[in-house]
Amino acid sequence: MREVCVLGIGQVPVQELWDKSLRELAVASIVAALEDAGQPAVEALYVGNMLGGELTGQAHLGALVADFAGLAGIEALRVEAAGASGGLAFRLGYLAVASGVHDIVLVTGVEKMTERLDPEVTAALALAHDGDFETFPGATPAALAAMIMQRYIHEYGVARGDFAIFPLTSHQNAVHNPYAMYRKALTREFYDKAEMTAAPLNILDCSPTCDGAASVVLAPAQVARDLGRPVVRVSGSGVATDTIALHDRADPLWLAAAARSAALAYQQAGKDPAEIDFFELYDDFSIMAVLALEACGFAARGQGVRFAHEAGIGLDGRLPICTMGGLKGRGNPDGATGVYQIVDVVNQLRGTAGANQLDCRVGMAQAIGGSGATVVTHILEVEK
Amino acid sequence: MTMELSRHWRLNAQRYALGGVECDGCGARYFPPRAVCPRCGSRSLHQARFIGNGLGQVYSYSLVHEAPVGYGDHAPYPVALVKLDDGPVVTAQLTDVDPADVQIGMRVEMVTRRIKEDGDKGLIAYGYKFRPMLDPRRVEVPA
């Protein structure tokens, strides 16, 4: 397998972008990524997207986006794995370059969620779960996360308010990210007063729906070296699945697929959790951030919240997470999110993260579909 | 409005009787039915038409405030993961209960209720919900 690097990145500001269509968002991020990469000749395009059909009435995104990006003719396809769609598209791009099948691959994540009213978006997002046996009975994505949180509180005696550190951290980090949706810090008081979405989960425990697109250009690492550009290498890549329904898990408080995909990525990269400088985790709901910290070996079982408070998850903590705002602060354009996470990692490793810049060499990103039914983990390193 | 008649019809055994399967290889019980046992790999599973008597206990729960299309009339409504006495865990709404009274470990029993309306002219779908188990000593039996 060849060494693969991220040669270019591009993103559009995450917002409710009423004046932009799905294709315009995707193409804007592609134009930015190709410019950043030095306009290489693209051989394939993988588009991560979850709800193009349901929310915008548009499927066949591989051909559509390639066409409007001026790339008609190349191999192009759409990848769907709910919230892990963007991460999985990146995985396919990585495999295509690593295998030698393609030299230059474009990976785009795009989601357009604001065409519809909230109850319709909620129903569409529920497609990530078991339609007949979770969604039909009335469990929403937030309710499923809330039931994990309720049981977690019951088992480990954590106070509900202690989860506040996750949205507070993400919002704090989003303040200095010009591509983030909420560039405003939150207070604990505000969190405590927030309305319930699905108790005990409140609205500030939930990442917002929005529009967005991000793109990256993948190439053999040697291409970046030859061009004298920063070499941000993909050193670990792992995908794993779990039962689609939360109720079929032997232990609903353990993200088995997160643990497995992280283990695969650690093994390939030859790294252990202590060598990860920062972690772009999937904080679609606060409780999922907690479970990801535990599954990926940063905190012991039942200790994820305590780890956040004691070791620190802010930019100066032992393990900075969601360094550019995460899903909560930047916004969670579902199928695009996994690619935004990679863009965040690359900015940190290149030293282009602005006010949020860390002193770092190794970063990890993890995208999650559904209640942890598909999990994609990547480790990236910069050659210095 | 979407009819989905065959989909609702196909699931009658599950919706009205918690029909599941039991593995002939290892004895594991599943709801809903599966063709392959994820535990032992057996392809031989037989129908367990009534998984238990519909009794179980609340493993966890939530109160849904932001409801999807078709469920808004009931919001806020409680949902739960119910661990059936016969093994499988089921995701279902709780009914006939004050949400403030719901607790982990609470004993519940299955009942058939209206689940979803598809607009004013569409189908009304029924299925299982769970309610707090009635105290048999307080049920009046007609003479």
Coordinates of C-alpha atoms in Angstrom, one line a residue:
Chain A
M1 CA 0.0 0.0 0.0
R2 CA 1.3 3.5 -0.8
E3 CA 1.6 6.3 1.7
V4 CA -1.3 8.7 1.2
C5 CA -1.4 12.4 2.1
V6 CA -4.0 15.2 2.2
L7 CA -2.8 17.6 -0.5
G8 CA -5.6 20.2 -0.3
I9 CA -8.5 21.2 1.9
G10 CA -11.6 23.4 1.3
Q11 CA -14.7 24.2 3.2
V12 CA -17.7 26.6 3.2
P13 CA -18.9 28.3 6.4
V14 CA -21.5 26.1 8.1
Q15 CA -24.8 28.0 8.3
E16 CA -28.4 28.0 7.4
L17 CA -27.5 28.8 3.8
W18 CA -30.9 29.7 2.3
D19 CA -29.4 31.1 -0.9
K20 CA -27.2 28.1 -1.7
S21 CA -28.2 24.8 -3.3
L22 CA -26.6 21.4 -2.5
R23 CA -24.6 21.5 -5.7
E24 CA -23.4 25.0 -5.1
L25 CA -22.1 24.2 -1.7
A26 CA -20.3 21.0 -2.9
V27 CA -18.7 22.8 -5.8
A28 CA -17.6 25.8 -3.7
S29 CA -15.7 23.5 -1.3
I30 CA -14.2 21.6 -4.3
V31 CA -13.0 24.8 -5.9
A32 CA -11.3 25.8 -2.6
A33 CA -9.7 22.4 -2.1
L34 CA -8.4 22.1 -5.6
E35 CA -6.9 25.6 -5.4
D36 CA -5.3 24.7 -2.1
A37 CA -3.9 21.5 -3.7
G38 CA -2.4 23.4 -6.7
Q39 CA -5.0 22.3 -9.3
P40 CA -4.0 18.6 -9.7
A41 CA -5.9 16.5 -12.3
V42 CA -8.6 14.6 -10.4
E43 CA -9.2 11.0 -11.2
A44 CA -12.1 10.2 -8.9
L45 CA -14.7 11.9 -6.7
Y46 CA -16.3 10.3 -3.6
V47 CA -19.2 12.3 -2.2
G48 CA -20.3 11.7 1.4
N49 CA -24.0 12.6 1.9
M50 CA -26.8 11.2 3.9
L51 CA -30.0 13.0 3.0
G52 CA -29.8 14.4 -0.5
G53 CA -32.8 12.4 -1.6
E54 CA -34.9 12.9 1.5
L55 CA -34.4 16.6 2.1
T56 CA -33.5 18.1 -1.3
G57 CA -35.1 15.6 -3.7
Q58 CA -31.8 14.9 -5.3
A59 CA -30.0 11.6 -5.6
H60 CA -27.1 10.5 -7.9
L61 CA -24.8 13.0 -6.3
G62 CA -21.6 11.5 -7.7
A63 CA -22.5 12.4 -11.3
L64 CA -24.2 15.7 -10.3
V65 CA -21.3 17.1 -8.3
A66 CA -18.7 15.9 -10.7
D67 CA -20.6 17.5 -13.6
F68 CA -21.0 20.9 -11.9
A69 CA -17.4 20.9 -10.6
G70 CA -16.3 20.6 -14.3
L71 CA -15.2 17.0 -13.8
A72 CA -17.7 15.1 -15.8
G73 CA -16.0 12.0 -17.2
I74 CA -14.2 10.8 -14.0
E75 CA -15.3 8.0 -11.7
A76 CA -17.7 9.5 -9.2
L77 CA -20.1 8.1 -6.6
R78 CA -22.0 8.9 -3.4
V79 CA -21.2 7.2 -0.1
E80 CA -23.9 6.9 2.6
A81 CA -23.5 5.7 6.2
A82 CA -25.7 8.2 8.0
G83 CA -23.4 10.5 10.1
A84 CA -20.4 8.6 9.1
S85 CA -20.9 9.3 5.4
G86 CA -18.2 11.9 5.1
G87 CA -15.7 9.8 7.1
L88 CA -16.5 6.8 5.0
A89 CA -16.1 8.7 1.7
F90 CA -12.6 9.7 3.0
R91 CA -11.8 6.1 3.8
L92 CA -12.7 5.1 0.2
G93 CA -10.6 7.9 -1.2
Y94 CA -7.7 6.8 1.0
L95 CA -8.1 3.2 -0.2
A96 CA -8.2 4.2 -3.8
V97 CA -4.9 6.2 -3.6
A98 CA -3.2 3.7 -1.2
S99 CA -4.0 0.8 -3.5
G100 CA -2.5 2.6 -6.5
V101 CA -5.8 2.6 -8.5
H102 CA -5.9 6.4 -8.5
D103 CA -3.3 9.1 -7.9
I104 CA -5.5 12.1 -7.2
V105 CA -8.9 11.6 -5.5
L106 CA -11.3 14.3 -4.3
V107 CA -13.5 13.6 -1.3
T108 CA -16.4 15.9 -0.7
G109 CA -18.9 15.8 2.2
V110 CA -22.1 17.8 1.6
E111 CA -25.4 18.2 3.4
K112 CA -28.3 20.5 2.8
M113 CA -30.7 20.3 5.7
T114 CA -32.6 23.6 5.9
E115 CA -35.0 23.2 3.0
R116 CA -37.5 21.5 5.3
L117 CA -39.2 22.1 8.7
D118 CA -37.8 20.6 11.9
P119 CA -40.2 17.6 12.2
E120 CA -39.4 16.5 8.7
V121 CA -35.6 16.9 9.3
T122 CA -36.1 14.9 12.6
A123 CA -37.9 12.2 10.6
A124 CA -35.2 12.1 7.9
L125 CA -32.3 11.9 10.5
A126 CA -34.1 9.0 12.1
L127 CA -33.4 7.0 8.9
A128 CA -30.0 6.3 10.5
H129 CA -31.7 4.0 12.9
D130 CA -33.8 0.8 12.7
G131 CA -36.9 2.1 10.8
D132 CA -39.4 -0.6 11.8
F133 CA -38.2 -1.1 15.3
E134 CA -36.8 2.1 16.7
T135 CA -38.2 4.9 14.5
F136 CA -41.7 3.6 14.0
P137 CA -42.3 3.1 17.7
G138 CA -41.4 6.7 18.2
A139 CA -37.8 6.9 19.2
T140 CA -36.0 9.9 17.7
P141 CA -32.1 10.0 17.3
A142 CA -32.1 12.4 20.3
A143 CA -34.3 10.0 22.3
L144 CA -31.9 7.1 21.6
A145 CA -28.9 9.1 22.8
A146 CA -31.0 10.3 25.7
M147 CA -31.7 6.8 26.8
I148 CA -28.0 6.0 26.7
M149 CA -27.4 9.1 28.8
Q150 CA -30.1 8.2 31.3
R151 CA -28.7 4.8 31.8
Y152 CA -25.2 6.2 32.0
I153 CA -26.3 8.5 34.8
H154 CA -28.0 5.6 36.6
E155 CA -24.9 3.3 36.3
Y156 CA -22.2 5.7 37.1
G157 CA -23.8 8.3 39.2
V158 CA -22.8 11.3 37.1
A159 CA -24.8 14.5 37.5
R160 CA -26.6 15.7 34.4
G161 CA -25.0 19.1 34.6
D162 CA -21.5 17.6 34.5
F163 CA -22.1 16.9 30.8
A164 CA -22.1 20.6 30.2
I165 CA -18.3 20.6 29.7
F166 CA -18.7 19.1 26.3
P167 CA -20.9 21.8 24.6
L168 CA -19.1 24.5 26.5
T169 CA -15.7 23.3 25.1
S170 CA -17.0 23.0 21.6
H171 CA -18.6 26.4 21.6
Q172 CA -15.5 28.0 23.1
N173 CA -13.4 26.5 20.3
A174 CA -15.9 27.6 17.6
V175 CA -15.5 31.3 18.6
H176 CA -12.3 31.6 16.5
N177 CA -13.3 29.3 13.6
P178 CA -14.6 31.5 10.8
Y179 CA -16.3 28.4 9.3
A180 CA -18.3 27.6 12.4
M181 CA -22.0 28.2 12.8
Y182 CA -22.0 29.3 16.5
R183 CA -19.1 31.6 17.2
K184 CA -20.3 32.4 20.7
A185 CA -19.2 30.9 24.0
L186 CA -21.8 29.3 26.2
T187 CA -22.1 29.7 30.0
R188 CA -23.0 26.9 32.4
E189 CA -26.0 28.9 33.5
F190 CA -27.3 29.0 29.9
Y191 CA -26.8 25.2 29.7
D192 CA -28.7 24.6 32.9
K193 CA -31.7 26.6 31.6
A194 CA -31.8 25.0 28.2
E195 CA -35.0 23.4 27.0
M196 CA -35.2 19.6 26.8
T197 CA -35.1 18.0 23.4
A198 CA -35.5 14.4 24.7
A199 CA -34.9 14.4 28.5
P200 CA -32.3 14.2 30.0
L201 CA -30.8 15.6 26.8
N202 CA -31.3 19.3 26.4
I203 CA -31.0 21.4 23.3
L204 CA -27.4 22.3 24.1
D205 CA -26.4 18.6 24.2
C206 CA -27.5 18.3 20.6
S207 CA -25.6 19.4 17.5
P208 CA -27.6 21.7 15.2
T209 CA -28.9 20.9 11.8
C210 CA -27.5 23.2 9.1
D211 CA -26.0 23.3 5.6
G212 CA -22.4 22.8 4.7
A213 CA -19.8 21.2 2.4
A214 CA -16.1 20.4 2.8
S215 CA -13.6 18.8 0.4
V216 CA -10.1 17.3 0.6
V217 CA -7.7 16.2 -2.1
L218 CA -5.9 13.0 -1.5
A219 CA -2.6 12.1 -3.2
P220 CA 0.4 9.8 -2.8
A221 CA 2.6 11.3 0.0
Q222 CA 5.5 11.5 -2.4
V223 CA 3.6 14.1 -4.5
A224 CA 3.5 16.5 -1.5
R225 CA 7.1 15.8 -0.8
D226 CA 8.1 16.5 -4.4
L227 CA 6.1 19.7 -4.4
G228 CA 7.8 20.8 -1.1
R229 CA 4.3 21.1 0.5
P230 CA 3.4 20.1 4.1
V231 CA 3.1 16.4 4.2
V232 CA 0.0 15.4 6.2
R233 CA -0.1 11.7 6.0
V234 CA -3.0 9.3 6.7
S235 CA -1.3 6.8 8.9
G236 CA -4.3 4.9 10.3
S237 CA -7.7 4.1 8.9
G238 CA -10.3 1.9 10.4
V239 CA -14.0 1.2 9.9
A240 CA -16.3 -1.0 12.0
T241 CA -20.0 -1.7 12.5
D242 CA -22.3 -2.6 15.3
T243 CA -25.9 -3.6 15.6
I244 CA -28.1 -1.0 13.8
A245 CA -30.5 -0.9 16.8
L246 CA -29.4 0.2 20.2
H247 CA -31.7 -2.4 21.8
D248 CA -29.7 -5.2 20.3
R249 CA -26.5 -4.4 22.1
A250 CA -25.3 -6.6 24.9
D251 CA -24.1 -3.4 26.5
P252 CA -25.7 -0.2 25.2
L253 CA -23.1 1.9 27.1
W254 CA -20.2 0.6 25.1
L255 CA -19.5 1.8 21.5
A256 CA -18.0 -1.5 20.3
A257 CA -17.6 -0.2 16.7
A258 CA -15.8 2.9 17.9
A259 CA -13.4 0.7 20.0
R260 CA -12.8 -1.6 17.0
S261 CA -12.3 1.1 14.4
A262 CA -10.0 3.0 16.7
A263 CA -8.0 -0.2 17.4
L264 CA -7.6 -0.8 13.7
A265 CA -6.4 2.8 13.2
Y266 CA -4.0 2.6 16.2
Q267 CA -2.6 -0.7 14.9
Q268 CA -2.0 0.6 11.4
A269 CA -0.4 3.8 12.6
G270 CA 1.6 2.1 15.3
K271 CA 0.2 4.4 17.9
D272 CA -1.5 4.2 21.2
P273 CA -4.0 6.7 22.7
A274 CA -1.2 8.4 24.7
E275 CA 0.4 9.4 21.4
I276 CA -2.6 11.2 20.0
D277 CA -2.2 14.9 20.4
F278 CA -5.9 15.9 19.8
F279 CA -9.1 14.1 18.9
E280 CA -11.8 15.4 16.6
L281 CA -14.6 13.3 18.1
Y282 CA -18.2 13.0 17.1
D283 CA -20.1 15.1 19.6
D284 CA -23.5 15.0 17.9
F285 CA -24.8 14.5 21.4
S286 CA -22.8 15.1 24.6
I287 CA -23.1 11.5 25.7
M288 CA -21.6 10.3 22.5
A289 CA -18.4 12.3 23.2
V290 CA -18.2 10.6 26.6
L291 CA -18.6 7.1 25.1
A292 CA -16.1 7.9 22.4
L293 CA -13.4 8.9 24.9
E294 CA -14.0 5.6 26.7
A295 CA -14.2 3.4 23.6
C296 CA -11.0 4.9 22.1
G297 CA -9.0 4.3 25.3
F298 CA -8.6 7.8 26.6
A299 CA -10.8 7.2 29.7
A300 CA -11.7 4.1 31.6
R301 CA -15.3 2.9 31.5
G302 CA -17.6 5.2 33.3
Q303 CA -14.9 7.8 33.6
G304 CA -15.4 9.8 30.4
V305 CA -17.0 12.8 32.1
R306 CA -14.5 12.7 35.0
F307 CA -11.7 12.6 32.4
A308 CA -13.0 15.7 30.7
H309 CA -13.1 17.6 34.0
E310 CA -9.8 16.4 35.4
A311 CA -7.4 15.8 32.5
G312 CA -9.0 18.5 30.4
I313 CA -10.4 18.5 26.9
G314 CA -9.9 22.2 26.1
L315 CA -7.1 23.5 23.9
D316 CA -4.8 23.4 26.9
G317 CA -6.1 20.1 28.3
R318 CA -4.4 16.7 28.2
L319 CA -6.6 15.7 25.2
P320 CA -8.0 18.7 23.2
I321 CA -11.2 17.6 21.5
C322 CA -13.3 19.4 18.8
T323 CA -10.6 22.0 18.4
M324 CA -12.4 24.0 15.8
G325 CA -15.9 23.7 17.4
G326 CA -16.8 20.1 16.8
L327 CA -20.3 19.2 15.7
K328 CA -21.9 21.3 18.5
G329 CA -20.1 24.6 17.8
R330 CA -19.3 24.4 14.1
G331 CA -22.6 22.7 13.3
N332 CA -23.4 19.2 12.1
P333 CA -24.2 19.1 8.4
D334 CA -24.6 15.3 8.7
G335 CA -23.0 13.6 5.8
A336 CA -20.5 16.5 5.4
T337 CA -19.3 16.4 9.0
G338 CA -16.7 13.6 8.6
V339 CA -14.9 15.6 6.0
Y340 CA -15.0 18.8 8.1
Q341 CA -13.3 16.8 10.8
I342 CA -10.5 15.9 8.5
V343 CA -10.2 19.5 7.4
D344 CA -9.9 20.5 11.1
V345 CA -7.1 17.9 11.7
V346 CA -5.2 19.0 8.6
N347 CA -5.4 22.7 9.7
Q348 CA -4.0 21.8 13.1
L349 CA -1.2 19.6 11.7
R350 CA -0.2 22.2 9.1
G351 CA -0.2 25.0 11.7
T352 CA -3.0 26.9 10.0
A353 CA -5.6 26.7 12.8
G354 CA -5.3 30.3 13.8
A355 CA -6.1 31.3 17.3
N356 CA -6.9 27.7 18.2
Q357 CA -3.5 26.4 17.0
L358 CA -2.1 23.5 19.1
D359 CA 1.5 22.3 19.3
C360 CA 0.8 18.9 17.6
R361 CA 2.0 16.2 15.3
V362 CA -0.6 13.5 15.4
G363 CA -4.4 14.0 15.2
M364 CA -7.4 11.6 15.2
A365 CA -10.8 12.1 13.7
Q366 CA -13.8 9.8 14.2
A367 CA -17.2 9.9 12.5
I368 CA -20.2 8.0 13.8
G369 CA -23.4 6.9 12.0
G370 CA -26.5 6.3 14.0
S371 CA -26.1 5.1 17.6
G372 CA -22.6 3.9 16.8
A373 CA -23.6 1.4 14.1
T374 CA -20.9 2.6 11.7
V375 CA -17.8 4.2 13.0
V376 CA -14.9 5.5 10.9
T377 CA -11.6 6.5 12.6
H378 CA -8.6 8.1 11.0
I379 CA -5.2 9.1 12.3
L380 CA -3.2 11.7 10.5
E381 CA 0.4 12.8 11.1
V382 CA 2.5 15.6 9.8
E383 CA 6.1 15.1 8.6
K384 CA 8.3 17.7 10.3
Chain B
M1 CA -49.5 10.7 2.5
T2 CA -47.8 7.4 2.0
M3 CA -49.8 4.2 2.2
E4 CA -47.1 1.5 2.8
L5 CA -49.9 -1.0 3.2
S6 CA -47.7 -4.1 2.7
R7 CA -45.1 -2.9 5.1
H8 CA -47.6 -2.5 7.9
W9 CA -49.3 -5.8 7.1
R10 CA -46.0 -7.7 6.9
L11 CA -45.2 -6.6 10.5
N12 CA -48.5 -7.7 12.1
A13 CA -46.9 -10.5 14.1
Q14 CA -44.4 -8.1 15.5
R15 CA -46.6 -5.1 16.1
Y16 CA -49.5 -7.0 17.8
A17 CA -47.8 -10.0 19.4
L18 CA -44.1 -9.3 19.7
G19 CA -43.4 -12.2 17.4
G20 CA -39.8 -13.1 17.5
V21 CA -37.6 -16.1 16.9
E22 CA -35.5 -18.5 18.9
C23 CA -32.3 -20.0 17.7
D24 CA -32.2 -23.8 17.3
G25 CA -28.5 -23.8 17.6
C26 CA -27.9 -21.8 20.8
G27 CA -31.3 -21.0 22.2
A28 CA -30.8 -17.2 21.8
R29 CA -34.1 -15.2 21.4
Y30 CA -34.5 -12.3 19.0
F31 CA -37.0 -9.6 18.5
P32 CA -37.5 -8.8 15.7
P33 CA -37.0 -12.0 13.8
R34 CA -33.6 -12.7 12.1
A35 CA -32.7 -15.3 9.5
V36 CA -29.1 -15.7 10.8
C37 CA -28.2 -16.0 14.5
P38 CA -25.5 -13.4 15.2
R39 CA -24.3 -15.3 18.3
C40 CA -23.7 -18.8 16.9
G41 CA -24.2 -18.3 13.1
S42 CA -27.0 -20.8 12.8
R43 CA -29.5 -20.4 10.0
S44 CA -32.1 -22.4 11.8
L45 CA -34.3 -20.2 13.9
H46 CA -37.9 -21.0 14.7
Q47 CA -40.8 -18.5 15.3
A48 CA -41.6 -17.8 18.9
R49 CA -44.9 -16.3 18.1
F50 CA -45.5 -14.8 21.5
I51 CA -42.2 -13.8 23.1
G52 CA -43.1 -14.3 26.7
N53 CA -46.3 -12.7 28.0
G54 CA -45.3 -9.2 27.1
L55 CA -43.9 -8.4 30.5
G56 CA -40.6 -6.7 31.1
Q57 CA -38.8 -3.9 32.9
V58 CA -37.6 -0.4 31.9
Y59 CA -33.8 -0.5 31.1
S60 CA -33.7 3.2 30.3
Y61 CA -36.1 5.9 29.1
S62 CA -36.5 9.4 27.7
L63 CA -39.2 12.0 27.3
V64 CA -39.4 13.1 23.6
H65 CA -40.2 16.8 23.2
E66 CA -39.2 17.2 19.6
A67 CA -41.3 14.7 17.7
P68 CA -41.0 13.7 14.1
V69 CA -43.8 14.1 11.5
G70 CA -46.8 11.9 12.4
Y71 CA -45.9 11.8 16.2
G72 CA -46.4 15.4 17.1
D73 CA -49.9 15.0 18.6
H74 CA -48.6 12.9 21.4
A75 CA -45.5 15.0 22.3
P76 CA -44.0 15.1 24.8
Y77 CA -44.2 11.3 25.1
P78 CA -42.1 8.8 27.0
V79 CA -40.1 6.1 25.2
A80 CA -38.1 3.3 26.8
L81 CA -35.8 0.4 26.2
V82 CA -37.9 -2.4 27.7
K83 CA -36.0 -5.6 28.7
L84 CA -38.6 -8.4 28.2
D85 CA -38.6 -11.2 30.7
D86 CA -37.9 -13.5 27.8
G87 CA -34.7 -11.9 26.8
P88 CA -34.9 -9.4 24.0
V89 CA -34.9 -5.6 24.6
V90 CA -37.6 -3.6 22.7
T91 CA -37.8 0.1 21.9
A92 CA -41.3 1.3 22.6
Q93 CA -43.4 4.2 23.9
L94 CA -44.7 4.1 27.5
T95 CA -48.4 4.8 28.0
D96 CA -50.9 5.3 30.7
V97 CA -48.2 6.7 32.9
D98 CA -47.2 10.1 34.3
P99 CA -43.7 10.7 32.7
A100 CA -42.5 11.9 36.1
D101 CA -43.2 8.4 37.6
V102 CA -41.1 6.5 35.0
Q103 CA -38.1 4.9 36.6
I104 CA -35.3 2.4 35.5
G105 CA -36.4 -1.0 36.7
M106 CA -40.1 -0.3 36.6
R107 CA -42.2 -3.3 35.7
V108 CA -44.2 -2.9 32.5
E109 CA -46.5 -4.9 30.2
M110 CA -47.3 -4.7 26.5
V111 CA -50.5 -3.2 25.2
T112 CA -51.7 -2.3 21.7
R113 CA -52.1 1.3 21.0
R114 CA -52.3 3.9 18.2
I115 CA -48.7 4.8 17.1
K116 CA -48.8 7.1 14.1
E117 CA -51.2 9.0 11.9
D118 CA -50.3 9.7 8.3
G119 CA -52.1 13.0 7.9
D120 CA -55.9 13.5 8.1
K121 CA -56.8 10.9 5.4
G122 CA -53.9 8.5 5.7
L123 CA -53.4 5.2 7.5
I124 CA -53.6 5.0 11.3
A125 CA -50.9 2.5 12.4
Y126 CA -51.2 0.6 15.6
G127 CA -48.5 -1.3 17.5
Y128 CA -47.1 -2.1 20.9
K129 CA -46.6 0.3 23.7
F130 CA -45.9 -0.6 27.4
R131 CA -47.7 0.5 30.5
P132 CA -46.9 0.1 34.2
M133 CA -47.9 -3.5 35.1
L134 CA -51.3 -3.6 36.7
D135 CA -51.4 -5.0 40.2
P136 CA -53.4 -8.2 39.7
R137 CA -54.9 -7.9 43.2
R138 CA -56.6 -4.7 42.1
V139 CA -58.1 -6.0 38.8
E140 CA -61.7 -6.6 39.2
V141 CA -62.8 -9.9 37.8
P142 CA -66.4 -10.1 36.7
A143 CA -68.4 -12.6 38.6

